[in-house]
Amino acid sequence: MKHIYLSLFLLMLGSMIQAQHSIIPMPVKYVPTEETFLLENHVDLDIQTDDKQVKQHVQLFAEFLTRTGIEVDYQKSEKSDKAISVHLNQSPRPELGEEGYTLEVNRNIIKVTANNAAGVFYSFQTLRQLLPPGFELRDKLENGAISISGCKILDYPRFSWRGLMLDVSRHFFTVDEVKAYIDKMAQYKFNVFHWHLTDDEGWRIEIKSLPKLTEVGAWRVERYGRFGENRIYPQPEEKATYGGYYTQEEIKDIIRYAANRNVTIVPEIDFPGHSMAALAAYPELSTQKEPKFVNPGSKFAEWYGNGKFKMLIENTLNPADKNVYDFVDKVFTEIAELFPGQYIHMGGDECYHGYWENDEIVQEFMKKNNIANSHELQSYFVKKVEKIISGKGKKMIGWDEILQGGLAEGAAVMSWQGMKGGIEATQMGHDVVMSPTTYAYLDYTQGDHSVENPIYNDLSLEKSYKFEPVPIEVDSKYILGGQGNLWTEAIPNLPFAFYMTYPRAFALSETLWSPKENKKWDDFIARTEIHFMRFDETKTNICKAVFDPSVKVYEESGKLMCELRNVVPETIIYYTINNTYPVQFGEKYSEPFEIPAGDLNLRTQTFRNNKPLGRELLIHRSELEKRAIK
Ligand code: ACM
């Protein structure tokens, strides 16, 4: 079996642009050496520190090795002369910072040094990636040894906030699924798991002092079909059977699991908008106080573009009601006690002001408190929430709408509507996490609509890789880092969550970890291909849309023209426009061509070494016409 993987590996290496290694994210410095470490069926783990967290990380790595049939000893043994040795620096090496490491692969020893446990954890993730694809699949070591090419690596992250967000409201992921998501992101050196725990479609965290939040708010009627389009509203007497929530014990378990992978969890409780599930439990916290249901993905908003929208059902807390602040305080008291991290996310996005503007009590409240408009009213709410959160020893972060009407000192901003909110926030001296839709929205469609699920926007791997979190006009000291966001309106299970997250999360991880000057698309893509194999072998979904041709259609002098592009270098595109197939050895693409009138399809596919690489795209002329740039 191993030989098959090794041959496959060599075959792939031979057929594509040569990368020296397949590590993602790219290390700061990788120097190959002449030596080779032969990993046989026994290795000693020589741990030169008593640090408890290091021991946890070592144990995880030892479990990984043991799963693949390698025997591990925790001290120097007679069974072989091979060892992996781990040292914490006596006096910290400044360039390694909190999370950096060095890793040397020599003939008999693999040596790791770091200032802290986090660095040791990341050295193991790199070491895993130095093993050939196929390694993780083995349930026992077969005859022979795995050779690891000698190298000296120096590595540390560019940013301290390397995040992924998972929305568990629109789709409820079980504890094990959340752990699987965290485990994978940690392998790619992400260190912040932003947990979007509440929204209109479900409240997912137990708050002991407010039991209805989960008794009522965690459950909705089950609906299928496109989210936010024609899912019918809950019917009278219909039972809410879809959903779930995490008990506080489960939350603590996940926090521990994440900490063992150097991942800090930032919990998000989305206030004052996106609160329909909370209001289903406690309708008295809205202005209208009318009973409502947890939304099953039915349409209840009208979107007008340019960030303008109207909510047809009230989903906002009432900022003029003192009881709302008592409620918010209770929620954040328990959140602050549960989560050890520095930050609590309070949401703040897409808050509709119409119900506030039409409510007499709210209007009177605004007059009395000299609040000139609804933006200032939202700002009043956000500042009160900031006081509640900072009063519990935590820092508040929120989506960039929290800037509207003025932001409380000390609050950090997560810039999602492009980079402009983030830029503005840095100019006011706030810390910022960049997670713009344009580069970091992992729910967006990543390939051609003929083969991918089209949602409301697109984001290719190539575009994701162009993300630069520090715009030239800002002082980089305010940019904590960046984050990819996985909203799950159209993601009904974990395999598809992985499919949507990867490989774009590879691109983000490289942007957030590696030095800017180490980023090179052709090299990244070559390494990504090796990770496609790793995902396949561990039966984890990953999107390979990058192999498909990119199709652009435009009108020129009254003609419908088509331009094809191969995103992966060194591939050939074939196409047909006369309803024939196979595509291979049809027309080889060299320049834009006309799509003539008629009932015909464009068929196109990329090939490498005479083998299909991507999927065959099949697009009818009528669809091409719709796509045409005029
Ligand atoms: C968001 O995407 N509404 C933060």
Short mmCIF file of N, CA, C and O in Angstrom, two decimals, residues 557-614:
data_model
loop_
_atom_site.label_atom_id
_atom_site.label_comp_id
_atom_site.label_asym_id
_atom_site.label_seq_id
_atom_site.Cartn_x
_atom_site.Cartn_y
_atom_site.Cartn_z
N SER A 557 -18.51 43.75 -30.50
CA SER A 557 -19.03 44.02 -31.86
C SER A 557 -20.23 43.11 -32.17
O SER A 557 -20.28 42.48 -33.23
N GLY A 558 -21.14 43.01 -31.22
CA GLY A 558 -22.35 42.23 -31.43
C GLY A 558 -22.15 40.72 -31.36
O GLY A 558 -23.08 39.94 -31.56
N LYS A 559 -20.92 40.28 -31.07
CA LYS A 559 -20.66 38.83 -31.00
C LYS A 559 -20.54 38.42 -29.53
O LYS A 559 -20.05 39.18 -28.69
N LEU A 560 -20.95 37.16 -29.27
CA LEU A 560 -20.78 36.60 -27.93
C LEU A 560 -19.42 35.90 -27.90
O LEU A 560 -19.20 34.93 -28.63
N MET A 561 -18.54 36.42 -27.08
CA MET A 561 -17.17 35.90 -27.07
C MET A 561 -16.90 35.16 -25.76
O MET A 561 -17.43 35.52 -24.70
N CYS A 562 -16.02 34.17 -25.84
CA CYS A 562 -15.71 33.37 -24.66
C CYS A 562 -14.20 33.31 -24.44
O CYS A 562 -13.44 33.03 -25.37
N GLU A 563 -13.82 33.60 -23.22
CA GLU A 563 -12.40 33.52 -22.87
C GLU A 563 -12.25 32.45 -21.79
O GLU A 563 -12.96 32.48 -20.79
N LEU A 564 -11.34 31.51 -22.00
CA LEU A 564 -11.10 30.45 -21.01
C LEU A 564 -9.72 30.66 -20.40
O LEU A 564 -8.83 31.19 -21.05
N ARG A 565 -9.59 30.23 -19.17
CA ARG A 565 -8.29 30.41 -18.53
C ARG A 565 -8.04 29.22 -17.62
O ARG A 565 -8.94 28.78 -16.89
N ASN A 566 -6.81 28.70 -17.67
CA ASN A 566 -6.47 27.65 -16.70
C ASN A 566 -5.86 28.30 -15.47
O ASN A 566 -4.91 29.07 -15.58
N VAL A 567 -6.44 27.99 -14.34
CA VAL A 567 -5.99 28.64 -13.10
C VAL A 567 -4.72 27.96 -12.60
O VAL A 567 -3.84 28.59 -12.04
N VAL A 568 -4.63 26.64 -12.83
CA VAL A 568 -3.44 25.89 -12.44
C VAL A 568 -2.46 25.92 -13.61
O VAL A 568 -2.84 25.60 -14.73
N PRO A 569 -1.20 26.28 -13.34
CA PRO A 569 -0.24 26.36 -14.44
C PRO A 569 -0.01 25.00 -15.10
O PRO A 569 -0.29 23.97 -14.50
N GLU A 570 0.54 25.04 -16.31
CA GLU A 570 0.96 23.82 -17.01
C GLU A 570 -0.19 22.87 -17.29
O GLU A 570 -0.03 21.66 -17.20
N THR A 571 -1.35 23.39 -17.57
CA THR A 571 -2.46 22.53 -17.96
C THR A 571 -2.98 23.00 -19.32
O THR A 571 -2.76 24.14 -19.71
N ILE A 572 -3.66 22.09 -20.01
CA ILE A 572 -4.20 22.41 -21.33
C ILE A 572 -5.72 22.43 -21.24
O ILE A 572 -6.31 21.59 -20.54
N ILE A 573 -6.33 23.39 -21.91
CA ILE A 573 -7.80 23.42 -21.94
C ILE A 573 -8.28 22.97 -23.32
O ILE A 573 -7.81 23.48 -24.34
N TYR A 574 -9.20 22.03 -23.35
CA TYR A 574 -9.90 21.68 -24.57
C TYR A 574 -11.35 22.11 -24.45
O TYR A 574 -11.88 22.19 -23.34
N TYR A 575 -12.00 22.37 -25.59
CA TYR A 575 -13.42 22.73 -25.55
C TYR A 575 -14.11 22.30 -26.83
O TYR A 575 -13.45 22.06 -27.86
N THR A 576 -15.42 22.22 -26.76
CA THR A 576 -16.22 22.07 -27.98
C THR A 576 -17.42 23.00 -27.87
O THR A 576 -17.89 23.29 -26.76
N ILE A 577 -17.92 23.46 -29.03
CA ILE A 577 -19.13 24.28 -29.02
C ILE A 577 -20.13 23.74 -30.05
O ILE A 577 -21.00 24.45 -30.52
N ASN A 578 -19.97 22.45 -30.41
CA ASN A 578 -20.86 21.89 -31.44
C ASN A 578 -21.58 20.65 -30.93
O ASN A 578 -21.90 19.75 -31.69
N ASN A 579 -21.83 20.64 -29.63
CA ASN A 579 -22.57 19.54 -28.99
C ASN A 579 -21.87 18.18 -29.13
O ASN A 579 -22.51 17.14 -29.04
N THR A 580 -20.57 18.21 -29.39
CA THR A 580 -19.86 16.93 -29.48
C THR A 580 -19.02 16.71 -28.23
O THR A 580 -18.70 17.63 -27.50
N TYR A 581 -18.69 15.46 -28.06
CA TYR A 581 -17.78 15.07 -27.00
C TYR A 581 -17.14 13.76 -27.42
O TYR A 581 -17.63 13.12 -28.35
N PRO A 582 -16.02 13.35 -26.83
CA PRO A 582 -15.39 13.98 -25.67
C PRO A 582 -14.74 15.32 -26.02
O PRO A 582 -14.52 15.65 -27.19
N VAL A 583 -14.43 16.01 -24.97
CA VAL A 583 -13.82 17.32 -25.12
C VAL A 583 -12.35 17.17 -25.49
O VAL A 583 -11.79 17.94 -26.25
N GLN A 584 -11.75 16.11 -24.94
CA GLN A 584 -10.31 15.89 -25.16
C GLN A 584 -10.02 15.73 -26.65
O GLN A 584 -10.76 15.03 -27.35
N PHE A 585 -8.98 16.34 -27.08
CA PHE A 585 -8.55 16.35 -28.48
C PHE A 585 -9.57 17.04 -29.39
O PHE A 585 -9.55 16.89 -30.60
N GLY A 586 -10.49 17.78 -28.76
CA GLY A 586 -11.36 18.66 -29.53
C GLY A 586 -10.52 19.88 -29.89
O GLY A 586 -9.37 19.77 -30.32
N GLU A 587 -11.06 21.01 -29.61
CA GLU A 587 -10.34 22.25 -29.92
C GLU A 587 -9.46 22.58 -28.71
O GLU A 587 -9.95 22.61 -27.58
N LYS A 588 -8.18 22.83 -28.96
CA LYS A 588 -7.29 23.22 -27.86
C LYS A 588 -7.42 24.74 -27.71
O LYS A 588 -7.28 25.47 -28.70
N TYR A 589 -7.67 25.20 -26.50
CA TYR A 589 -7.91 26.64 -26.33
C TYR A 589 -6.61 27.43 -26.47
O TYR A 589 -5.60 27.09 -25.86
N SER A 590 -6.67 28.48 -27.27
CA SER A 590 -5.50 29.36 -27.34
C SER A 590 -5.88 30.82 -27.22
O SER A 590 -5.12 31.62 -26.69
N GLU A 591 -7.08 31.18 -27.66
CA GLU A 591 -7.47 32.60 -27.57
C GLU A 591 -9.00 32.70 -27.56
O GLU A 591 -9.69 31.73 -27.92
N PRO A 592 -9.54 33.86 -27.16
CA PRO A 592 -10.99 34.01 -27.10
C PRO A 592 -11.64 33.65 -28.44
O PRO A 592 -11.09 33.93 -29.50
N PHE A 593 -12.80 33.03 -28.34
CA PHE A 593 -13.49 32.57 -29.55
C PHE A 593 -14.96 32.98 -29.48
O PHE A 593 -15.49 33.27 -28.40
N GLU A 594 -15.60 32.94 -30.66
CA GLU A 594 -17.00 33.32 -30.71
C GLU A 594 -17.89 32.12 -30.39
O GLU A 594 -17.61 30.99 -30.81
N ILE A 595 -18.96 32.38 -29.63
CA ILE A 595 -19.99 31.35 -29.44
C ILE A 595 -21.08 31.68 -30.46
O ILE A 595 -21.80 32.68 -30.29
N PRO A 596 -21.21 30.91 -31.50
CA PRO A 596 -22.20 31.26 -32.53
C PRO A 596 -23.63 31.08 -32.02
O PRO A 596 -23.85 30.41 -31.01
N ALA A 597 -24.57 31.67 -32.71
CA ALA A 597 -25.98 31.53 -32.33
C ALA A 597 -26.39 30.07 -32.52
O ALA A 597 -25.83 29.36 -33.37
N GLY A 598 -27.38 29.63 -31.74
CA GLY A 598 -27.87 28.26 -31.92
C GLY A 598 -28.11 27.57 -30.59
O GLY A 598 -27.69 28.06 -29.54
N ASP A 599 -28.74 26.42 -30.69
CA ASP A 599 -29.03 25.62 -29.49
C ASP A 599 -27.80 24.76 -29.21
O ASP A 599 -27.72 23.61 -29.63
N LEU A 600 -26.83 25.33 -28.55
CA LEU A 600 -25.57 24.60 -28.38
C LEU A 600 -24.99 24.82 -26.99
O LEU A 600 -25.37 25.73 -26.26
N ASN A 601 -24.09 23.92 -26.67
CA ASN A 601 -23.43 23.96 -25.36
C ASN A 601 -21.95 24.23 -25.53
O ASN A 601 -21.33 23.75 -26.49
N LEU A 602 -21.41 24.94 -24.57
CA LEU A 602 -19.95 24.97 -24.41
C LEU A 602 -19.60 23.82 -23.49
O LEU A 602 -20.18 23.67 -22.41
N ARG A 603 -18.69 22.97 -23.96
CA ARG A 603 -18.12 21.93 -23.09
C ARG A 603 -16.64 22.23 -22.97
O ARG A 603 -15.97 22.42 -23.99
N THR A 604 -16.14 22.23 -21.76
CA THR A 604 -14.70 22.52 -21.63
C THR A 604 -14.14 21.84 -20.39
O THR A 604 -14.85 21.63 -19.40
N GLN A 605 -12.85 21.50 -20.48
CA GLN A 605 -12.20 20.77 -19.40
C GLN A 605 -10.68 20.98 -19.48
O GLN A 605 -10.15 21.17 -20.58
N THR A 606 -10.01 20.92 -18.34
CA THR A 606 -8.54 21.01 -18.36
C THR A 606 -7.94 19.61 -18.34
O THR A 606 -8.52 18.68 -17.76
N PHE A 607 -6.76 19.51 -18.94
CA PHE A 607 -6.04 18.23 -19.01
C PHE A 607 -4.58 18.45 -18.64
O PHE A 607 -4.04 19.53 -18.85
N ARG A 608 -4.00 17.41 -18.07
CA ARG A 608 -2.55 17.45 -17.83
C ARG A 608 -2.01 16.06 -18.15
O ARG A 608 -2.60 15.07 -17.73
N ASN A 609 -0.94 16.01 -18.88
CA ASN A 609 -0.38 14.72 -19.31
C ASN A 609 -1.44 13.83 -19.95
O ASN A 609 -1.53 12.63 -19.64
N ASN A 610 -2.29 14.45 -20.76
CA ASN A 610 -3.35 13.72 -21.46
C ASN A 610 -4.41 13.11 -20.56
O ASN A 610 -5.19 12.26 -20.99
N LYS A 611 -4.46 13.55 -19.31
CA LYS A 611 -5.48 13.03 -18.38
C LYS A 611 -6.35 14.20 -17.95
O LYS A 611 -5.84 15.30 -17.70
N PRO A 612 -7.69 13.95 -17.83
CA PRO A 612 -8.54 15.03 -17.34
C PRO A 612 -8.09 15.45 -15.94
O PRO A 612 -7.74 14.60 -15.12
N LEU A 613 -8.08 16.73 -15.72
CA LEU A 613 -7.66 17.23 -14.40
C LEU A 613 -8.89 17.75 -13.65
O LEU A 613 -9.21 17.31 -12.56
N GLY A 614 -9.58 18.71 -14.29
CA GLY A 614 -10.78 19.25 -13.66
C GLY A 614 -12.02 18.54 -14.15
O GLY A 614 -11.95 17.53 -14.85
#
